[in-house]
Coordinates of N, CA and C in Angstrom, one line a residue:
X1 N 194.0 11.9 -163.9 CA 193.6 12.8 -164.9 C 194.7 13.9 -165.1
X2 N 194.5 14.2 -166.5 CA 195.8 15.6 -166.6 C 195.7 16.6 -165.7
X3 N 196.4 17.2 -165.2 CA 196.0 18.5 -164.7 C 196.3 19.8 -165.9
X4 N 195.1 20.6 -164.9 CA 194.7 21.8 -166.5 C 196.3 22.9 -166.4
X5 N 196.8 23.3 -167.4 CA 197.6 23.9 -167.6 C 197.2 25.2 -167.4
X6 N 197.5 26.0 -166.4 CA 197.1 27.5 -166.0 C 198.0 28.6 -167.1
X7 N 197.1 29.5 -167.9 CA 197.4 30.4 -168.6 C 197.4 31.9 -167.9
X8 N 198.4 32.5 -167.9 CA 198.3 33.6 -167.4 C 197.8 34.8 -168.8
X9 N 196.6 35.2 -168.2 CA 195.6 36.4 -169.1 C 196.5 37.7 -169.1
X10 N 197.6 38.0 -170.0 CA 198.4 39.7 -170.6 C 196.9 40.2 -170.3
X11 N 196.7 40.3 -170.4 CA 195.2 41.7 -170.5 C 194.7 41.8 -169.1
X12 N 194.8 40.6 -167.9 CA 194.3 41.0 -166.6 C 196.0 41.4 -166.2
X13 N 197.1 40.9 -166.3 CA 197.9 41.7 -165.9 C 198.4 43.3 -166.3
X14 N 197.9 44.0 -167.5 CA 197.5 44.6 -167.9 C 197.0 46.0 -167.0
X15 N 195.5 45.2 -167.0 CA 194.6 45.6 -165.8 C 194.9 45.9 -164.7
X16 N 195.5 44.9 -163.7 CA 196.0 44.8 -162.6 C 197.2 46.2 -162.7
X17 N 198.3 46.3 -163.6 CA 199.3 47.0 -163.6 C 198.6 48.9 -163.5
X18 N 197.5 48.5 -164.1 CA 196.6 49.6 -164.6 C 196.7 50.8 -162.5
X19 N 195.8 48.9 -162.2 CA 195.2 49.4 -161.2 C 196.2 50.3 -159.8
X20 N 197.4 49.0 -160.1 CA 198.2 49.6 -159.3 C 198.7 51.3 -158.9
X21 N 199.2 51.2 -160.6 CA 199.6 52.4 -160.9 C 198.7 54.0 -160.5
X22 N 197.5 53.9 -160.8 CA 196.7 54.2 -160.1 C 196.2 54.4 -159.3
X23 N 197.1 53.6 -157.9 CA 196.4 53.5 -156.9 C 197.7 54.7 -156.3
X24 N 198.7 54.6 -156.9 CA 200.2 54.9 -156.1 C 199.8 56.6 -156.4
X25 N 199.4 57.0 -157.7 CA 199.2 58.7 -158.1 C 198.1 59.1 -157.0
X26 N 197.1 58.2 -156.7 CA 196.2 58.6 -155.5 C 196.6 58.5 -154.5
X27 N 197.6 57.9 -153.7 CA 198.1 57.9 -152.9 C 199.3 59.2 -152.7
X28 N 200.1 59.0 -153.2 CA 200.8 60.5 -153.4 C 200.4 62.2 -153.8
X29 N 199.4 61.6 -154.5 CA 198.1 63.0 -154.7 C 197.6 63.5 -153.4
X30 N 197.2 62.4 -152.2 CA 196.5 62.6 -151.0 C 197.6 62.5 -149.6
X31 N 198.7 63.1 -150.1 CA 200.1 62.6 -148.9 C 200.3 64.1 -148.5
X32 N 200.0 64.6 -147.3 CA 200.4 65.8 -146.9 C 201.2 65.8 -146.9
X33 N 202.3 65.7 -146.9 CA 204.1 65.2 -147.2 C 204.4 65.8 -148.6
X34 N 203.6 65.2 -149.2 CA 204.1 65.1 -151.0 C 203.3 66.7 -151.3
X35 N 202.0 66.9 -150.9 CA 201.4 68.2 -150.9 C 202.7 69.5 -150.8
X36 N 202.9 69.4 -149.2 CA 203.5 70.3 -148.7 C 205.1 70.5 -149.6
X37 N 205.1 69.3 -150.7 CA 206.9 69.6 -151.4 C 206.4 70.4 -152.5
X38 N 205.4 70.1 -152.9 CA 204.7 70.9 -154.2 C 204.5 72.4 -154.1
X39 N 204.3 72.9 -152.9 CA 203.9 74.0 -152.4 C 205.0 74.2 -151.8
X40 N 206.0 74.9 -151.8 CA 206.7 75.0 -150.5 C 207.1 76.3 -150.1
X41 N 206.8 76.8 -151.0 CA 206.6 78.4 -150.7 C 205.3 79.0 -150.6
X42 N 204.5 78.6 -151.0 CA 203.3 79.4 -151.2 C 202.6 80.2 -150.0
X43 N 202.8 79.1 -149.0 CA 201.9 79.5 -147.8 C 202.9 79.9 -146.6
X44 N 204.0 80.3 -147.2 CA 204.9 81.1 -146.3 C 205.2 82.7 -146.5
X45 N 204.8 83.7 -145.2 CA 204.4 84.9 -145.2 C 206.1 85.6 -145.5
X46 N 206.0 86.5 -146.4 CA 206.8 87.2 -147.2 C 207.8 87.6 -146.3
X47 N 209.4 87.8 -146.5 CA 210.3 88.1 -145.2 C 210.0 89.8 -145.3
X48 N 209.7 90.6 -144.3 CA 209.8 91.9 -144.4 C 211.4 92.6 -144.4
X49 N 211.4 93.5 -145.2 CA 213.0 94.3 -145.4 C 212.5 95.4 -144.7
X50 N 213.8 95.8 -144.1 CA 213.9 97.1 -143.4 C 213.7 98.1 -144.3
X51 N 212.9 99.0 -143.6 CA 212.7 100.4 -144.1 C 213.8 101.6 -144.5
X52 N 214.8 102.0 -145.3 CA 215.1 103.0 -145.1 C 214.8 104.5 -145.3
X53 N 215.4 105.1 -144.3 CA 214.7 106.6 -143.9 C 215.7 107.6 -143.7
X54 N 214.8 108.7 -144.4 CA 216.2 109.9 -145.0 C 216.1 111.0 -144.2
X55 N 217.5 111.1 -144.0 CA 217.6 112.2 -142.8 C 218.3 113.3 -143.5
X56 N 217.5 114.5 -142.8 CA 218.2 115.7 -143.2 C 218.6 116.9 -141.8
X57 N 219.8 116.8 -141.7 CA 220.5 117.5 -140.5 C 220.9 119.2 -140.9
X58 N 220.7 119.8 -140.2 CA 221.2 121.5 -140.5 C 222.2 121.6 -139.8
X59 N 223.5 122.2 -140.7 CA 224.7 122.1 -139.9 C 225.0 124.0 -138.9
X60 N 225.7 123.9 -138.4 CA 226.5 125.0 -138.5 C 226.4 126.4 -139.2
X61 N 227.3 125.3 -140.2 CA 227.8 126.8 -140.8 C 226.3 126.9 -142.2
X62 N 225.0 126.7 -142.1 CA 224.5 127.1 -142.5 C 224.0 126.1 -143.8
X63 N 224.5 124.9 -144.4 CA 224.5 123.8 -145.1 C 223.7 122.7 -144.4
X64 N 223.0 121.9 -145.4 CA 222.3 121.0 -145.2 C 223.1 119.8 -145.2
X65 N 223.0 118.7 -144.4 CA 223.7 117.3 -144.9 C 222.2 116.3 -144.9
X66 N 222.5 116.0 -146.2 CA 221.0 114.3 -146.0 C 222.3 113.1 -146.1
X67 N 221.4 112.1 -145.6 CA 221.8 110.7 -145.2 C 220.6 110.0 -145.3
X68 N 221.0 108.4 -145.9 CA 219.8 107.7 -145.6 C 220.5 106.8 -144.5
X69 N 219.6 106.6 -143.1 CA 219.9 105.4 -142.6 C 219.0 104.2 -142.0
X70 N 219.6 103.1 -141.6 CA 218.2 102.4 -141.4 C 217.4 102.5 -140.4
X71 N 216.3 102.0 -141.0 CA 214.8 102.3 -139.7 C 214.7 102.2 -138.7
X72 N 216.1 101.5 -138.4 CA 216.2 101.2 -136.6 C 217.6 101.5 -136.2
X73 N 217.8 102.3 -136.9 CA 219.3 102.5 -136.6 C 219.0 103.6 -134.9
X74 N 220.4 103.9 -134.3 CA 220.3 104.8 -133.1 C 220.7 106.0 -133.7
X75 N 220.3 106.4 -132.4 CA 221.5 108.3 -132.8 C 222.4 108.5 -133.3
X76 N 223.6 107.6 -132.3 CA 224.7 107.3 -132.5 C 225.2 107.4 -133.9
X77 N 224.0 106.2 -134.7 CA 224.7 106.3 -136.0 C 224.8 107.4 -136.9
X78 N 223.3 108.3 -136.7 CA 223.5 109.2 -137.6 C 224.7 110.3 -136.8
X79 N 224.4 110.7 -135.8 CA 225.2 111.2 -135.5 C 227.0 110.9 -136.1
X80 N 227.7 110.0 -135.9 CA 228.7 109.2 -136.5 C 228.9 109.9 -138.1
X81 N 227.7 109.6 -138.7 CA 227.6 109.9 -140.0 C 228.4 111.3 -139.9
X82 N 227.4 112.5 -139.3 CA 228.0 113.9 -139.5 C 229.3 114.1 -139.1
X83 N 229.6 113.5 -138.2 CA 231.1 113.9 -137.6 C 231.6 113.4 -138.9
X84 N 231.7 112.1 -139.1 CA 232.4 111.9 -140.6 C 232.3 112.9 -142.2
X85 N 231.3 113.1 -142.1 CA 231.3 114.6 -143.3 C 231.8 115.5 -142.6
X86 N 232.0 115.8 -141.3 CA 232.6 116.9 -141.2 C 234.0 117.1 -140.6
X87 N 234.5 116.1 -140.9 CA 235.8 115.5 -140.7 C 235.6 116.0 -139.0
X88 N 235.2 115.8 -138.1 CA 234.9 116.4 -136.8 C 235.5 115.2 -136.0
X89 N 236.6 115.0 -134.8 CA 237.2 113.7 -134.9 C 236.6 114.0 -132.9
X90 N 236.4 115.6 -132.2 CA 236.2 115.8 -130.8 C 234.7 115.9 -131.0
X91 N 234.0 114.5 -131.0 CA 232.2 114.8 -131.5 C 231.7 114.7 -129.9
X92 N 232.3 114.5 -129.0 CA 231.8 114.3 -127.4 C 230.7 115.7 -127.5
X93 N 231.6 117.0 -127.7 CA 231.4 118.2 -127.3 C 229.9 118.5 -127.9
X94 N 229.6 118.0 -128.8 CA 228.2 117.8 -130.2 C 227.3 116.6 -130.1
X95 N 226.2 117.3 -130.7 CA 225.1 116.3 -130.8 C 223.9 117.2 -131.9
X96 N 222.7 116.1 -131.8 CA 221.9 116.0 -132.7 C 220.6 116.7 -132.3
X97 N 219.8 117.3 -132.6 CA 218.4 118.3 -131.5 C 217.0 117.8 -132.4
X98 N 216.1 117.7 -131.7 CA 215.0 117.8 -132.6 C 214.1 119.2 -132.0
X99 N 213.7 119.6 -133.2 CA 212.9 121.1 -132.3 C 211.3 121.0 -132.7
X100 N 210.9 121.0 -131.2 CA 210.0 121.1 -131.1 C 208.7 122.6 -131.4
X101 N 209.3 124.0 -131.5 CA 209.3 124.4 -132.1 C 210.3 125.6 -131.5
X102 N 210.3 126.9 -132.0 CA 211.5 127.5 -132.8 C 212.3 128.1 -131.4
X103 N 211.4 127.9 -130.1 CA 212.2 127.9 -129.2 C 213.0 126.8 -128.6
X104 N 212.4 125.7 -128.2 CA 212.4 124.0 -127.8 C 212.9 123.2 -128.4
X105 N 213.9 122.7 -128.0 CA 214.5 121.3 -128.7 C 214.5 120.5 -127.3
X106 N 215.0 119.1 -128.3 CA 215.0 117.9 -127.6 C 216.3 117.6 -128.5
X107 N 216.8 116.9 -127.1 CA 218.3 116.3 -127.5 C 218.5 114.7 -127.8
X108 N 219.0 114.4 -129.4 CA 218.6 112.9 -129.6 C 219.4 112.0 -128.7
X109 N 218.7 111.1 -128.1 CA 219.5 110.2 -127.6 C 220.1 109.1 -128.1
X110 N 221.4 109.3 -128.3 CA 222.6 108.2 -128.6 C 222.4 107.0 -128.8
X111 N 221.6 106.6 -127.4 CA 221.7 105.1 -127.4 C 220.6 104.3 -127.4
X112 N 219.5 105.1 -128.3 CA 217.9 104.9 -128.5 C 217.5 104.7 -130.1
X113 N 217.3 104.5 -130.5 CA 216.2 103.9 -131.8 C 215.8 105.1 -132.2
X114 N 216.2 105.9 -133.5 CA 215.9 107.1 -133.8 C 214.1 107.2 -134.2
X115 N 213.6 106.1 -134.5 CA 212.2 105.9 -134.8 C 211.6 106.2 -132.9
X116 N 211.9 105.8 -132.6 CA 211.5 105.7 -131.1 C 211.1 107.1 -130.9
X117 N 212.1 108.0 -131.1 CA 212.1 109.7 -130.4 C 211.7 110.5 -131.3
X118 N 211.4 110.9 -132.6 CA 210.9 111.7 -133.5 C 209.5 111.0 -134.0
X119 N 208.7 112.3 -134.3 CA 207.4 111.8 -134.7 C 207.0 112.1 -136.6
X120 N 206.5 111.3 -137.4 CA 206.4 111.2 -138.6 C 207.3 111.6 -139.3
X121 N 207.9 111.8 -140.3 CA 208.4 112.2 -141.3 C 208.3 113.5 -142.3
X122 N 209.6 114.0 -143.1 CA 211.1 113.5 -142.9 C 211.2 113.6 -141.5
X123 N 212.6 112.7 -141.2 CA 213.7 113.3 -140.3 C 214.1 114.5 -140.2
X124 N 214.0 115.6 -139.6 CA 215.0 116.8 -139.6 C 215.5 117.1 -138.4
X125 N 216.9 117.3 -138.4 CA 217.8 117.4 -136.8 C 218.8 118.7 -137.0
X126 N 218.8 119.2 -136.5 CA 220.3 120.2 -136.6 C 221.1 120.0 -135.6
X127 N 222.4 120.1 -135.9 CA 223.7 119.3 -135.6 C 223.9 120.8 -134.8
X128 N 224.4 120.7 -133.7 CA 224.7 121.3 -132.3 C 225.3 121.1 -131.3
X129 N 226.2 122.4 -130.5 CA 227.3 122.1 -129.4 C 226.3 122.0 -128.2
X130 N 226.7 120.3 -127.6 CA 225.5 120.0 -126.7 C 226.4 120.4 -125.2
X131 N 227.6 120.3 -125.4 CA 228.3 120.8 -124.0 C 230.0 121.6 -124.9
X132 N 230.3 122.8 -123.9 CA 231.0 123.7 -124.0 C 232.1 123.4 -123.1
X133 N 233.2 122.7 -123.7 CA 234.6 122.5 -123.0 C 235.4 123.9 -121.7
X134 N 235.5 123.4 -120.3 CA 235.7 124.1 -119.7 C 237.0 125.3 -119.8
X135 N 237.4 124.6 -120.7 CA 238.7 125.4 -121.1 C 239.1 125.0 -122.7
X136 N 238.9 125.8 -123.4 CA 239.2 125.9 -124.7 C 240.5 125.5 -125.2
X137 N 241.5 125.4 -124.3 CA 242.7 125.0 -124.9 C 243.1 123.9 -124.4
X138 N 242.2 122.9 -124.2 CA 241.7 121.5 -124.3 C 241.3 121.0 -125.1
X139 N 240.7 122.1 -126.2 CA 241.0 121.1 -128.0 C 242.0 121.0 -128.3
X140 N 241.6 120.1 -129.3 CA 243.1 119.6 -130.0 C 242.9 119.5 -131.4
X141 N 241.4 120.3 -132.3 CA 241.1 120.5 -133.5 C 240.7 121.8 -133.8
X142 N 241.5 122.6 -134.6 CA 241.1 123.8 -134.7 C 239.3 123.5 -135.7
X143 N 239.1 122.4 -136.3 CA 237.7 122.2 -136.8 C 236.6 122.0 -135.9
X144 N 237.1 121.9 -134.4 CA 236.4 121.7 -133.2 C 236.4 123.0 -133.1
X145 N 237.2 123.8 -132.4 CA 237.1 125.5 -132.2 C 236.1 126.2 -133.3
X146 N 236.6 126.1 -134.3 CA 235.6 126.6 -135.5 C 233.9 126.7 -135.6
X147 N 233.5 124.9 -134.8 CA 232.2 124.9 -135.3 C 232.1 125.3 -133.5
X148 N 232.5 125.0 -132.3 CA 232.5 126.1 -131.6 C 231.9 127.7 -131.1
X149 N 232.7 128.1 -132.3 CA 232.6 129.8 -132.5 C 230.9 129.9 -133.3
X150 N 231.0 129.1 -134.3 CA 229.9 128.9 -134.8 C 228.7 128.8 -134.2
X151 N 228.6 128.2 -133.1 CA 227.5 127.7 -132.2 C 227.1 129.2 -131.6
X152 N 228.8 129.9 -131.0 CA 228.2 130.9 -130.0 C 227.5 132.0 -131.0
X153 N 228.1 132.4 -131.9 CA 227.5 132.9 -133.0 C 226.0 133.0 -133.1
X154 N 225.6 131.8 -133.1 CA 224.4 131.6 -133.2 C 223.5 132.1 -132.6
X155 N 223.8 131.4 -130.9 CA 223.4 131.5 -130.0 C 223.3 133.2 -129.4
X156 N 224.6 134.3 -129.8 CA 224.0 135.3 -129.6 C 223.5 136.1 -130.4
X157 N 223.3 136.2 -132.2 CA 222.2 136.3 -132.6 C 221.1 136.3 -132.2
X158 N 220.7 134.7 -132.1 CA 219.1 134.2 -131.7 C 218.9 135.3 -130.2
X159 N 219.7 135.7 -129.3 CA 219.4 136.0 -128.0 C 219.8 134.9 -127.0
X160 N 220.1 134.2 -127.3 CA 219.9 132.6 -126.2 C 220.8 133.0 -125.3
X161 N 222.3 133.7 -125.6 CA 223.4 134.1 -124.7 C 223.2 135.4 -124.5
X162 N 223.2 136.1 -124.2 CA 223.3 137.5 -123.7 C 224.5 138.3 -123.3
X163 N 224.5 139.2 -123.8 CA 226.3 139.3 -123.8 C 226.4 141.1 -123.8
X164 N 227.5 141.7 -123.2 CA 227.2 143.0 -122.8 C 227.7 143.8 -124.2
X165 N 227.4 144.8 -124.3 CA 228.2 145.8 -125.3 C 229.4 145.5 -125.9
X166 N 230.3 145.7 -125.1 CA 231.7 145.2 -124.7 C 232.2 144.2 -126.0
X167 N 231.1 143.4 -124.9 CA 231.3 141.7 -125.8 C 231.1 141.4 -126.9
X168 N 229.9 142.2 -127.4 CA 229.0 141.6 -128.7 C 230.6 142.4 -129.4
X169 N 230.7 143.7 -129.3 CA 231.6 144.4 -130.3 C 232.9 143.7 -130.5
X170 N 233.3 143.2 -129.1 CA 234.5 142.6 -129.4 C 234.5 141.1 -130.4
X171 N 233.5 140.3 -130.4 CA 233.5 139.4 -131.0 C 232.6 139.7 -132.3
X172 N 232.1 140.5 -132.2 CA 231.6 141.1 -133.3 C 233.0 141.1 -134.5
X173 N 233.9 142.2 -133.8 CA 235.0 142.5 -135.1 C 236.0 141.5 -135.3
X174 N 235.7 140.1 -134.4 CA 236.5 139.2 -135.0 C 236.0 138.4 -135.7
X175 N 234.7 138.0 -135.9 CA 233.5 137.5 -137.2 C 234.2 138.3 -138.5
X176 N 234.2 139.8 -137.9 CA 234.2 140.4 -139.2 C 236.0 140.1 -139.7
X177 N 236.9 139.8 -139.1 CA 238.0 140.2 -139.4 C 237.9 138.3 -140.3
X178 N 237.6 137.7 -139.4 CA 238.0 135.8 -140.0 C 236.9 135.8 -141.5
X179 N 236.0 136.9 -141.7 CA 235.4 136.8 -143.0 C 236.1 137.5 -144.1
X180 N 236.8 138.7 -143.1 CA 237.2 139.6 -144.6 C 238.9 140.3 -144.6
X181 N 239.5 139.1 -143.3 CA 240.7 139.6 -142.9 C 240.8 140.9 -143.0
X182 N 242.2 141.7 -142.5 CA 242.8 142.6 -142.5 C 241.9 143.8 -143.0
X183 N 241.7 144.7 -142.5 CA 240.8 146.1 -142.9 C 241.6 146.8 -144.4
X184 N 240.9 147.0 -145.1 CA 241.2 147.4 -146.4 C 240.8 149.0 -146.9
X185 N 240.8 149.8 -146.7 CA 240.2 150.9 -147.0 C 239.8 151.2 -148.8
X186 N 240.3 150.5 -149.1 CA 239.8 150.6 -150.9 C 239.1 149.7 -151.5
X187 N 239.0 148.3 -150.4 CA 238.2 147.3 -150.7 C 236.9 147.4 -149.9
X188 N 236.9 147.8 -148.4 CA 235.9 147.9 -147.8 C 235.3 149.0 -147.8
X189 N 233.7 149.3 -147.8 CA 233.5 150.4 -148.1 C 232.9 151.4 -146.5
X190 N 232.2 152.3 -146.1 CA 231.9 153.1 -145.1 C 231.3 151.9 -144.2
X191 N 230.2 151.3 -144.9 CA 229.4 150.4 -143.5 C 229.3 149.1 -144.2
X192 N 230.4 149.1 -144.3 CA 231.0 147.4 -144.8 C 230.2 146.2 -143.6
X193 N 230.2 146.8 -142.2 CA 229.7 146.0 -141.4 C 228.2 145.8 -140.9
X194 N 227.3 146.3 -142.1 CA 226.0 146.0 -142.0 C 225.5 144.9 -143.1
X195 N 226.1 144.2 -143.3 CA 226.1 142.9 -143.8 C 226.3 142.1 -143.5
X196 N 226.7 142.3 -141.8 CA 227.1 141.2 -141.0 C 225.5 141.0 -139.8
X197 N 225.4 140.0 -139.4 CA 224.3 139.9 -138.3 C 225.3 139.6 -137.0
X198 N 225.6 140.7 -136.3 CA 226.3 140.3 -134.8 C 225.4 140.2 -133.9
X199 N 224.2 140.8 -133.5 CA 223.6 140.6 -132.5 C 221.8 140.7 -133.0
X200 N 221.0 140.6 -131.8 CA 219.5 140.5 -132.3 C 218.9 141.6 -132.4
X201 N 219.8 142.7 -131.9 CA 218.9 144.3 -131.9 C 220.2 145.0 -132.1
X202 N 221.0 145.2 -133.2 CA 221.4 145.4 -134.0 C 221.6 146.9 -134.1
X203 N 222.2 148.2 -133.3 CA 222.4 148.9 -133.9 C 224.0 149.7 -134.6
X204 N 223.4 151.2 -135.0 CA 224.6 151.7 -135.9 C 226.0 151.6 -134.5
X205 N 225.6 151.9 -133.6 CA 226.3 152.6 -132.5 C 227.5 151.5 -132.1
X206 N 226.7 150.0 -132.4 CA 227.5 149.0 -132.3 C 228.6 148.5 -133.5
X207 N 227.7 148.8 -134.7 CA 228.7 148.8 -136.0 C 230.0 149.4 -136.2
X208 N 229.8 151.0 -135.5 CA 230.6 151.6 -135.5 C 231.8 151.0 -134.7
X209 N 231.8 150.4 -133.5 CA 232.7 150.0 -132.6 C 233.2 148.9 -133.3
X210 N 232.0 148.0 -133.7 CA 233.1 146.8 -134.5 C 234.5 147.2 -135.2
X211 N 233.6 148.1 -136.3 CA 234.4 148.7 -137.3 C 235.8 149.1 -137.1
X212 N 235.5 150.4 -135.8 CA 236.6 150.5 -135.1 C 237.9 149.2 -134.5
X213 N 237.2 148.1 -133.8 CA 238.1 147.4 -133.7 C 238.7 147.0 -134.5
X214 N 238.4 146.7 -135.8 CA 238.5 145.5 -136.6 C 239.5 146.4 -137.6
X215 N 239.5 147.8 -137.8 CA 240.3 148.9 -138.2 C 242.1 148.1 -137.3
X216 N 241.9 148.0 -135.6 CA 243.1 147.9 -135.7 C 243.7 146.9 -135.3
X217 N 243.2 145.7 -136.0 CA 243.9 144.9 -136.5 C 245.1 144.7 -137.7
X218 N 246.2 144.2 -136.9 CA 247.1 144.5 -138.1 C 247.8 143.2 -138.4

């Protein structure tokens, strides 16, 4: 007998092509593989950026310096910072304070996490002679001497140093002379030196002596 001639049905391959196809989108639809390329960010937690935090230091001579640095920076750095604004190149002798209040400070430490040792915000530090060179003509920056004189300045205003008659007058009339050089009699007037703050109890008796010194300067 003949054998039957097999026809292949276009319409079940069709089908079949259908089914395959089909089967491969559901398969790749349900591939945690194929999921996780679709998504590839979504479910990964955001990189955090460092905080930065603004510092405001009281210098010296009576000026503010701000800085931003970062949230984990040390002492060191800000400190660095100010010597560099203040062209200051002998910064050993100097440092950074936090005051705890208007008697009490704390001295920042260098090699610690400035977040670590201050509490909330701003930053505020005033810049300060943390040690006094045993002999003064062991600088080698008259910008070093300067903020120096500055410090003691301070320091016997506030009271912190205590210093005899003698002393206050004698350094008294040299504040007055590095402000207003050479004594002038046509420029300066009778109590030219009560515009000065030399000491914390302040009287005429002592003005007078400055004055006098500072007269004989020539």
């Amino acid at each position: 007998p003949a054998q039957e001639e097999h026809r292949e049905d276009p319409e079940s391959e069709t089908r079949e092509g259908e089914g395959i196809e089909e089967c491969s989108r559901a398969a790749v639809k349900d591939d945690p593989e194929s999921k996780a390329e679709r998504e590839p960010e979504a479910s990964q937690k955001p990189v955090r950026r460092h905080r930065d935090m603004h510092c405001k230091v009281s210098l010296l001579d009576d000026t503010v310096f701000e800085c931003v640095v970062e949230k984990h920076a040390k002492g060191q750095d800000l400190l660095k910072r100010v010597c560099e604004h203040l062209n200051l190149l002998e910064e050993d002798y100097f440092g950074l304070a936090i005051w705890d209040n208007a008697t009490s400070k704390t001295w920042l430490d260098s090699a610690k996490e400035i977040k670590k040792q201050v509490r909330g915000v701003p930053w505020n530090f005033t810049f300060n002679v943390k040690f006094y060179p045993p002999d003064p003509a062991q600088l080698t920056e008259d910008i070093t001497r300067y903020y120096l004189c500055l410090q003691l300045r301070q320091d016997i205003v506030a009271g912190r140093l205590p210093c005899s008659f003698a002393t206050l007058a004698l350094l008294g009339s040299y504040t007055v002379q590095s402000e207003l050089g050479d004594y002038d009699p046509e420029l300066h007037g009778v109590e030219y030196v009560t515009d000065f703050k030399l000491a914390p109890n302040q009287t005429r008796e002592l003005e007078e002596k400055v004055m006098e010194l500072h007269k004989s300067y020539r």
